[in-house]
Tab-separated table of C-alpha atoms in Angstrom:
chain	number	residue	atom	x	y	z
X	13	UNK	CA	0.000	0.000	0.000
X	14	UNK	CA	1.367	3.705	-0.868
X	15	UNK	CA	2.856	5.624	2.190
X	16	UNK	CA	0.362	8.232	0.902
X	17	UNK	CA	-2.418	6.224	1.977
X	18	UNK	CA	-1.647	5.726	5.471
X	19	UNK	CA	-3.565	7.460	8.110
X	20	UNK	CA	-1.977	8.615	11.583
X	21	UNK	CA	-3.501	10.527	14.440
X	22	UNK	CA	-2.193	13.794	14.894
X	23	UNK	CA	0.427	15.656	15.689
X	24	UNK	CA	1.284	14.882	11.525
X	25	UNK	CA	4.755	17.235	12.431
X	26	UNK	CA	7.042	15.807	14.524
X	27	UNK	CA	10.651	16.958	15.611
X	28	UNK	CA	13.376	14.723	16.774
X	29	UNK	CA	14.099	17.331	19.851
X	30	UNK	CA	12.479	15.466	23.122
X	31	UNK	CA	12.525	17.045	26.559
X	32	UNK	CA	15.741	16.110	28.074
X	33	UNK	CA	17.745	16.482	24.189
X	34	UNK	CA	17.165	20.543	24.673
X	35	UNK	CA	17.843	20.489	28.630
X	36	UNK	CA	21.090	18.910	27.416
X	37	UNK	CA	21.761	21.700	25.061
X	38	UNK	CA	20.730	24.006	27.419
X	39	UNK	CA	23.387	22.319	30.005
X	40	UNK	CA	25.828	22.469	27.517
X	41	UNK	CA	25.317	26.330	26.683
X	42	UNK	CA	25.335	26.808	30.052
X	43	UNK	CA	28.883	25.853	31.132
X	44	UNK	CA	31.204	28.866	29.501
X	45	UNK	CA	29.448	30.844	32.013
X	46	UNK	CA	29.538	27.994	34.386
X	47	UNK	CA	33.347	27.705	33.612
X	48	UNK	CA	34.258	30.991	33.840
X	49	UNK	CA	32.303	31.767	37.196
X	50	UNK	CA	34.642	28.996	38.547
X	51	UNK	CA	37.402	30.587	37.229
X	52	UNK	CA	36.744	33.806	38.616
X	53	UNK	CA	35.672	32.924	41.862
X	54	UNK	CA	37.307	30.355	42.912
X	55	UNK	CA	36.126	26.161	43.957
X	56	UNK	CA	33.429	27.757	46.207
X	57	UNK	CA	31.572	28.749	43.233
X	58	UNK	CA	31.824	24.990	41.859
X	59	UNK	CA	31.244	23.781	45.125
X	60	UNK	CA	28.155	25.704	45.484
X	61	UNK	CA	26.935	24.304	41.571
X	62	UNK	CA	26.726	20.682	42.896
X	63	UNK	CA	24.923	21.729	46.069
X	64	UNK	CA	22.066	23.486	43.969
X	65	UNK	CA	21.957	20.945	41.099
X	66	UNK	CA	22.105	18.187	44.014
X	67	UNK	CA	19.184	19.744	46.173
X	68	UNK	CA	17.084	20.317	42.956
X	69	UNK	CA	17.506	16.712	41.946
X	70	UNK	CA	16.466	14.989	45.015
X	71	UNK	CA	13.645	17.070	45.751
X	72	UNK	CA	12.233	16.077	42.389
X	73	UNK	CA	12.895	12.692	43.454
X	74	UNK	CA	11.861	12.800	47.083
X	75	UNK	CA	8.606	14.709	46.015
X	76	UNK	CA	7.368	11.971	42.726
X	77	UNK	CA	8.169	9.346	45.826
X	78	UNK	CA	5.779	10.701	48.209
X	79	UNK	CA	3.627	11.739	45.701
X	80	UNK	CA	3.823	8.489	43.433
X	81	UNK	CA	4.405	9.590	40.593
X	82	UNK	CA	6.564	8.703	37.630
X	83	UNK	CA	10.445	9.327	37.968
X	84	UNK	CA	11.252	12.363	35.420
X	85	UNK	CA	15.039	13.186	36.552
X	86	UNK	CA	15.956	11.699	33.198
X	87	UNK	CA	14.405	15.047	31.552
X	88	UNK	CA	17.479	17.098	33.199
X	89	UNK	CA	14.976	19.995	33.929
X	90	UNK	CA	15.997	19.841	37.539
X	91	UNK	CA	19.501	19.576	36.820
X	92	UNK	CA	18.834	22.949	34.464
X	93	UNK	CA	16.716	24.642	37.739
X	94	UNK	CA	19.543	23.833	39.704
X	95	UNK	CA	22.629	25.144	37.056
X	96	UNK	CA	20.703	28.235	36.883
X	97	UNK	CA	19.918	29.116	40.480
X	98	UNK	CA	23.440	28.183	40.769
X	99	UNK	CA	24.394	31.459	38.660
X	100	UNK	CA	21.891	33.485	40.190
X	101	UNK	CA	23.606	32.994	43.848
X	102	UNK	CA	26.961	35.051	44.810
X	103	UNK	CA	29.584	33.207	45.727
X	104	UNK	CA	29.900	33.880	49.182
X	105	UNK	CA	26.062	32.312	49.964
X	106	UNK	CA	25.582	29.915	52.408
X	107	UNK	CA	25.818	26.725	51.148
X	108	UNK	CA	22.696	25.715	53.447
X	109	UNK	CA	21.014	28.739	51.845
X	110	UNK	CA	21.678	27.584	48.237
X	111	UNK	CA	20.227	23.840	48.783
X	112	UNK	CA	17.350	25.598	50.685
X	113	UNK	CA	16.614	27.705	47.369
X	114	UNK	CA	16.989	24.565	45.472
X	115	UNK	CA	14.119	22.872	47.526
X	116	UNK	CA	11.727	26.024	47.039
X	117	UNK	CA	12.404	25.967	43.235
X	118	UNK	CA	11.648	22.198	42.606
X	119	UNK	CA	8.523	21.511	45.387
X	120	UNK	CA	7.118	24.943	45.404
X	121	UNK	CA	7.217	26.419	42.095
X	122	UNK	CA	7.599	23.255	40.072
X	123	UNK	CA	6.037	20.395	41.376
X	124	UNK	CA	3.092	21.345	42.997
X	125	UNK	CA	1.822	23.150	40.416
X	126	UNK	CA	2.179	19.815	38.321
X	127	UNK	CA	5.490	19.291	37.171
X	128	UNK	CA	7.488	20.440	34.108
X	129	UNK	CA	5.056	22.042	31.480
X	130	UNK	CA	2.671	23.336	34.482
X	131	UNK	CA	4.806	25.842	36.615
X	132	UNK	CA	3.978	29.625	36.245
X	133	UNK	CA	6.998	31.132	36.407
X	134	UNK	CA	10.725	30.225	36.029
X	135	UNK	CA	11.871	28.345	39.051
X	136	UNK	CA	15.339	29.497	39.105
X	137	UNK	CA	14.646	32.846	39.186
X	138	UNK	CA	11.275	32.304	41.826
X	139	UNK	CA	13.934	30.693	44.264
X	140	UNK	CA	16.610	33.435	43.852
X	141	UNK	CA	13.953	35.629	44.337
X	142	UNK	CA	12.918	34.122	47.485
X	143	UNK	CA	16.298	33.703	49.093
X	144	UNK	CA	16.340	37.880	48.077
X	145	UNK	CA	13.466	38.043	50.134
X	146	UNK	CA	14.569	35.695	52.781
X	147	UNK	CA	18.229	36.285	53.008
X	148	UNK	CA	18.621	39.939	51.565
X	149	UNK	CA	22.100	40.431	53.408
X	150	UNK	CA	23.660	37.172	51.964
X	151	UNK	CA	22.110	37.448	48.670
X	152	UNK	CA	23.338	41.380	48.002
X	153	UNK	CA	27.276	40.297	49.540
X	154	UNK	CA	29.112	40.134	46.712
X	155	UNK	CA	32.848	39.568	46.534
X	156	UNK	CA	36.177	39.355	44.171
X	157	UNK	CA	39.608	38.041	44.324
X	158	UNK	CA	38.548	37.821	48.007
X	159	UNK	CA	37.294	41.105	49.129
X	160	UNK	CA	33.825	42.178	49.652
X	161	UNK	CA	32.652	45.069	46.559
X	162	UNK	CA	29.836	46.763	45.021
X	163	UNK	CA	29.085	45.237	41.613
X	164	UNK	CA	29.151	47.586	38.621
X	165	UNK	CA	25.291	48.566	38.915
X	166	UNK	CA	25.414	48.824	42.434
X	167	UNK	CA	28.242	51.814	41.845
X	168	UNK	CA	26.167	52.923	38.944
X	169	UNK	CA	23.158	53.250	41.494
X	170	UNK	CA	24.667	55.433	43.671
X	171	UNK	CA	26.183	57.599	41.455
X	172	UNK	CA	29.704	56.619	41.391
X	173	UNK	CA	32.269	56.177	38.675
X	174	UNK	CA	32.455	52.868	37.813
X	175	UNK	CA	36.214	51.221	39.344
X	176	UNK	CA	35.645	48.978	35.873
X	177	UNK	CA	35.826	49.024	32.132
X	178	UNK	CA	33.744	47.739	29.874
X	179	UNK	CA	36.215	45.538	28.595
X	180	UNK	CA	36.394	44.168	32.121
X	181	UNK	CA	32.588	43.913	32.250
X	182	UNK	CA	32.262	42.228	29.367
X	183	UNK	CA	34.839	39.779	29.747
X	184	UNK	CA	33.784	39.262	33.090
X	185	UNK	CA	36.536	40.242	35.486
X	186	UNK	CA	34.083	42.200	38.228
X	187	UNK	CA	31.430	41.253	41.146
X	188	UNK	CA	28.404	39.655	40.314
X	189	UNK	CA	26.301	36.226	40.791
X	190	UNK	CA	28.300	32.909	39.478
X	191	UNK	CA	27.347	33.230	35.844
X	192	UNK	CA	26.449	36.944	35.648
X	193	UNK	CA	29.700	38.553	34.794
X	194	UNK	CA	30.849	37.496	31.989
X	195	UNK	CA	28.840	38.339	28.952
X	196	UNK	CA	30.916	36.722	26.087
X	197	UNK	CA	30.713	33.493	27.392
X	198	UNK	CA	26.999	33.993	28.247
X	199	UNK	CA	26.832	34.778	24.633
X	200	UNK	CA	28.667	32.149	23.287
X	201	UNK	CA	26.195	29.470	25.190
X	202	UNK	CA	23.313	31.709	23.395
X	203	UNK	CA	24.665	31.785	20.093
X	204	UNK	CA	24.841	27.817	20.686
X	205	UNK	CA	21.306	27.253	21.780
X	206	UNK	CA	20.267	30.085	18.320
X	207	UNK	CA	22.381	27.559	16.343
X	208	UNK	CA	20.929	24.442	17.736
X	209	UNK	CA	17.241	26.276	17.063
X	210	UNK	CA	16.528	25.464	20.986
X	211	UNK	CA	15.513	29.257	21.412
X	212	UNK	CA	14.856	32.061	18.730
X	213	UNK	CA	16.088	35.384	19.491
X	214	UNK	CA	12.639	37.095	18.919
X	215	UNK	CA	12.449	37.551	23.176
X	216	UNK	CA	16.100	38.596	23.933
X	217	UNK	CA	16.614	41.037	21.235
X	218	UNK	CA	13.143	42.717	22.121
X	219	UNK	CA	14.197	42.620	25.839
X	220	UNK	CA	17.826	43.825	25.356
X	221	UNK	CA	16.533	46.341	22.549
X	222	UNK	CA	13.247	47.864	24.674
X	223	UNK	CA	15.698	48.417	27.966
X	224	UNK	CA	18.590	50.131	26.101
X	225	UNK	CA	15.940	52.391	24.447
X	226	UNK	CA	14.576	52.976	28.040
X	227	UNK	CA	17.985	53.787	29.438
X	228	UNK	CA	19.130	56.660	27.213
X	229	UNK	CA	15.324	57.656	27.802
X	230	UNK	CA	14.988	57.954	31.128
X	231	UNK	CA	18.384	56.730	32.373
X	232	UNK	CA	19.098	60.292	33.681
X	233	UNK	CA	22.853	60.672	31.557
X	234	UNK	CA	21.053	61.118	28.484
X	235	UNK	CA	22.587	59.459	25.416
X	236	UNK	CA	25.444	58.481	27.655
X	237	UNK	CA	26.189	55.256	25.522
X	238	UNK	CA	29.043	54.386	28.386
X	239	UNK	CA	26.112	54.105	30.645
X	240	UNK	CA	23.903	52.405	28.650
X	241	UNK	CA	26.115	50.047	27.538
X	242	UNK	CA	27.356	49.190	31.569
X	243	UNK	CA	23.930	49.052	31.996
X	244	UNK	CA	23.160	46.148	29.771
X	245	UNK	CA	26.948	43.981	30.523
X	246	UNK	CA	26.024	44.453	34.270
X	247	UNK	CA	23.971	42.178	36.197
X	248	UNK	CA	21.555	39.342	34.598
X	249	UNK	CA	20.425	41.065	32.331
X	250	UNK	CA	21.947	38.814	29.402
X	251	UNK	CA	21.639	35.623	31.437
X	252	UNK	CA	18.274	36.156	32.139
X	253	UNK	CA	17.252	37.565	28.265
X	254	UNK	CA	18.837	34.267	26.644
X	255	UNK	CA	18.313	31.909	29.398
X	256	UNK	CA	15.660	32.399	31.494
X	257	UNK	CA	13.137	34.970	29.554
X	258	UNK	CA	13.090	32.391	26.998
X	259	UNK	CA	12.008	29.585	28.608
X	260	UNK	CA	9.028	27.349	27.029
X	261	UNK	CA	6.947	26.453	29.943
X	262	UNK	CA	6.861	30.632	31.296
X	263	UNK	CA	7.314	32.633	27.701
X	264	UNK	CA	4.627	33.312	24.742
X	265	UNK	CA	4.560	30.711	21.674
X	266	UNK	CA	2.999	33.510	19.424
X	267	UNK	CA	5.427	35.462	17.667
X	268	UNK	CA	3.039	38.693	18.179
X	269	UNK	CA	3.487	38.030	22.096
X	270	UNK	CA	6.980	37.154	22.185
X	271	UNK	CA	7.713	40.461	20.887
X	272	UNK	CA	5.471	42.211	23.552
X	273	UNK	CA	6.736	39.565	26.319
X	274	UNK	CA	10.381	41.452	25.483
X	275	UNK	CA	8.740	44.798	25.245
X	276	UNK	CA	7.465	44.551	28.875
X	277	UNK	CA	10.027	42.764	30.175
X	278	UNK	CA	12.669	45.655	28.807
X	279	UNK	CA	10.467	48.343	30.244
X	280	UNK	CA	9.976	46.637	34.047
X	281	UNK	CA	13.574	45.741	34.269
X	282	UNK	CA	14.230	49.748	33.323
X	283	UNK	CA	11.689	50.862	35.871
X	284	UNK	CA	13.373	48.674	38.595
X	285	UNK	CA	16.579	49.442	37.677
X	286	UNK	CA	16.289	52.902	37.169
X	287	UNK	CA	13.438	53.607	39.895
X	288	UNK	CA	13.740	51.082	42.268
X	289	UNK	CA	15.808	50.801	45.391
X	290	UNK	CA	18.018	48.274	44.232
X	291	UNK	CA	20.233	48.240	41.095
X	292	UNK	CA	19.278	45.315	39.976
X	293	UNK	CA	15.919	43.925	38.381
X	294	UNK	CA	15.638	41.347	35.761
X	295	UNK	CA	14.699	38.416	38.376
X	296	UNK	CA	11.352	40.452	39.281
X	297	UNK	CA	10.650	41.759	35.504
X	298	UNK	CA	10.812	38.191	34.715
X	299	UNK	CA	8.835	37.021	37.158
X	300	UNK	CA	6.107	39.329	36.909
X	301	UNK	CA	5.787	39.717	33.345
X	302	UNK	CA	5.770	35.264	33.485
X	303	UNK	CA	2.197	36.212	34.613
X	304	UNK	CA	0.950	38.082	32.201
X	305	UNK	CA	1.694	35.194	29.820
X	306	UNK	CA	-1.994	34.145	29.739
X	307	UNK	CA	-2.847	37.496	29.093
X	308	UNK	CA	-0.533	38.339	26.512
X	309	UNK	CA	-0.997	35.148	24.683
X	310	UNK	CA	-5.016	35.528	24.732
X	311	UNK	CA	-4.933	38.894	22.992
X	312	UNK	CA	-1.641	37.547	20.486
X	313	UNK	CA	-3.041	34.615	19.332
X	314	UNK	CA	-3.596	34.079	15.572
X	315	UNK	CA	-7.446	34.234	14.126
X	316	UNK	CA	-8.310	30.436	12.905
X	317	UNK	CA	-8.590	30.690	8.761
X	318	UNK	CA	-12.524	31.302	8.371
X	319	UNK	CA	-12.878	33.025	11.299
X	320	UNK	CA	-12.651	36.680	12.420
X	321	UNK	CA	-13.917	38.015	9.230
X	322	UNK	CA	-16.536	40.806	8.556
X	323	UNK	CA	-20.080	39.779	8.508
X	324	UNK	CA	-21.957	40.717	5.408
């Protein structure tokens, strides 16, 4: 009988790309930043890593025991939770602390909202953002080659003259989370996950794009495009607009609102950053605008052909 006869229930397109193939990927972009925040700060950094990564891992575990339901670690999700709470978290956290966030992102904003596919928000960034809450003096110490210091936004905050360049910043040699500070090898793991077609860049241009345009807006240096530009090496904001903004479960699949997912998200991080009390703000802009996924998605969505038309 001809192939063209057969008849298969749908989906009819299929990709080869299952669940724990594109946490791999996502692993493997990971670790230049991974890497390098070992290099620059030190064991403690890798130390911390297998804590988070550990904690995630058997709290999915623990919790599908109690729970009885099916073993998933072989997806890698939590091993991706716990890489990227990992480089969220300075270096000089409490390695208690770290495994505590690791519990909160797996059981709390995972799990009991159903598992992967279900949660409402990234977990990484929920459990940094609860350890900011929790822990604020641990979570804002940041340190280098040994010695407590401000990070570059931090400096830029309060009005100082930054004790970096941007050479510096973007190579990654200045105080930040694990996997913050260096944006070339953050963009190297991007430009790995673009090539591998695990994320399109739709979200992190609109992000990066939007919060630049805010800066030299309403930045208060006008077109100061040293200031703009230390405003988008510093922090998460890369990390967060290639890794974390872009994730499946918590972003838009329409392309209409993807585009406004990185509009808002560029606008809240500016408002945070440039309003707010603390310098930084991409865990909360992600966070919040996560929720208005629903929304954004009901009003993006495509009309089905033959409806939507004018009626006669």
């Amino acid at each position: 009988m001809s192939d063209m006869l057969k008849v298969s229930s749908s989906p009819h397109v299929r990709s080869k790309d299952t669940t724990d193939r594109i946490m791999l990927y996502v692993v493997l972009a990971l670790l230049p930043a991974s890497l390098f925040g070992v290099y620059n700060f030190g064991i403690r950094a890798l130390i911390l890593t297998v804590i988070t990564i550990i904690s995630c891992m058997a709290s999915e575990l623990i919790f599908e025991k109690i729970t009885k339901r099916p073993n998933t670690l072989n997806d890698l999700s939590a091993v991706v939770t716990g890489l990227l709470l990992a480089l969220n978290l300075p270096v000089s956290l409490p390695y208690w602390q770290a495994a505590l966030g690791g519990v909160f992102a797996i059981v709390v904003v995972k799990m009991l909202f159903g598992g992967l596919g279900q949660n409402f928000m990234n977990p990484a960034l929920g459990a940094r953002c609860f350890l900011l809450i929790s822990f604020t003096g641990s979570m804002t110490a940041f340190t280098f080659d040994g010695v407590s210091t401000a990070t570059p936004l931090a400096l830029l905050k309060n009005g100082e003259p930054l004790d970096v360049s941007l050479m510096d910043m973007l190579i990654g040699k200045t105080a930040g989370t694990i996997g913050e500070t260096s944006v070339i090898a953050i963009l190297i793991g991007a430009a790995f996950l673009v090539y591998m077609k695990v994320i399109h860049l739709r979200i992190p241009l609109t992000y990066i794009g939007t919060f630049f345009v805010f800066v030299l807006l309403f930045g208060g240096h006008g077109f100061d495009m040293n200031f703009a530009a230390a405003q988008l090496c510093g922090g998460g904001l890369m990390l967060g607009a290639f890794f974390m903004a872009t994730d499946y479960v918590t972003s838009p699949i329409t392309p209409a609102g993807q585009i406004v997912f990185g509009v808002v998200l560029g606008l809240l991080t500016g408002i945070f950053r440039m309003f707010g009390a603390n310098a930084e703000g991409v865990s909360y802009a992600i966070i919040f605008s996560n929720l208005l996924v629903p929304l954004i998605e009901r009003f993006t969505v495509p009309v089905a052909f033959g409806k939507g038309g004018k009626k006669a």
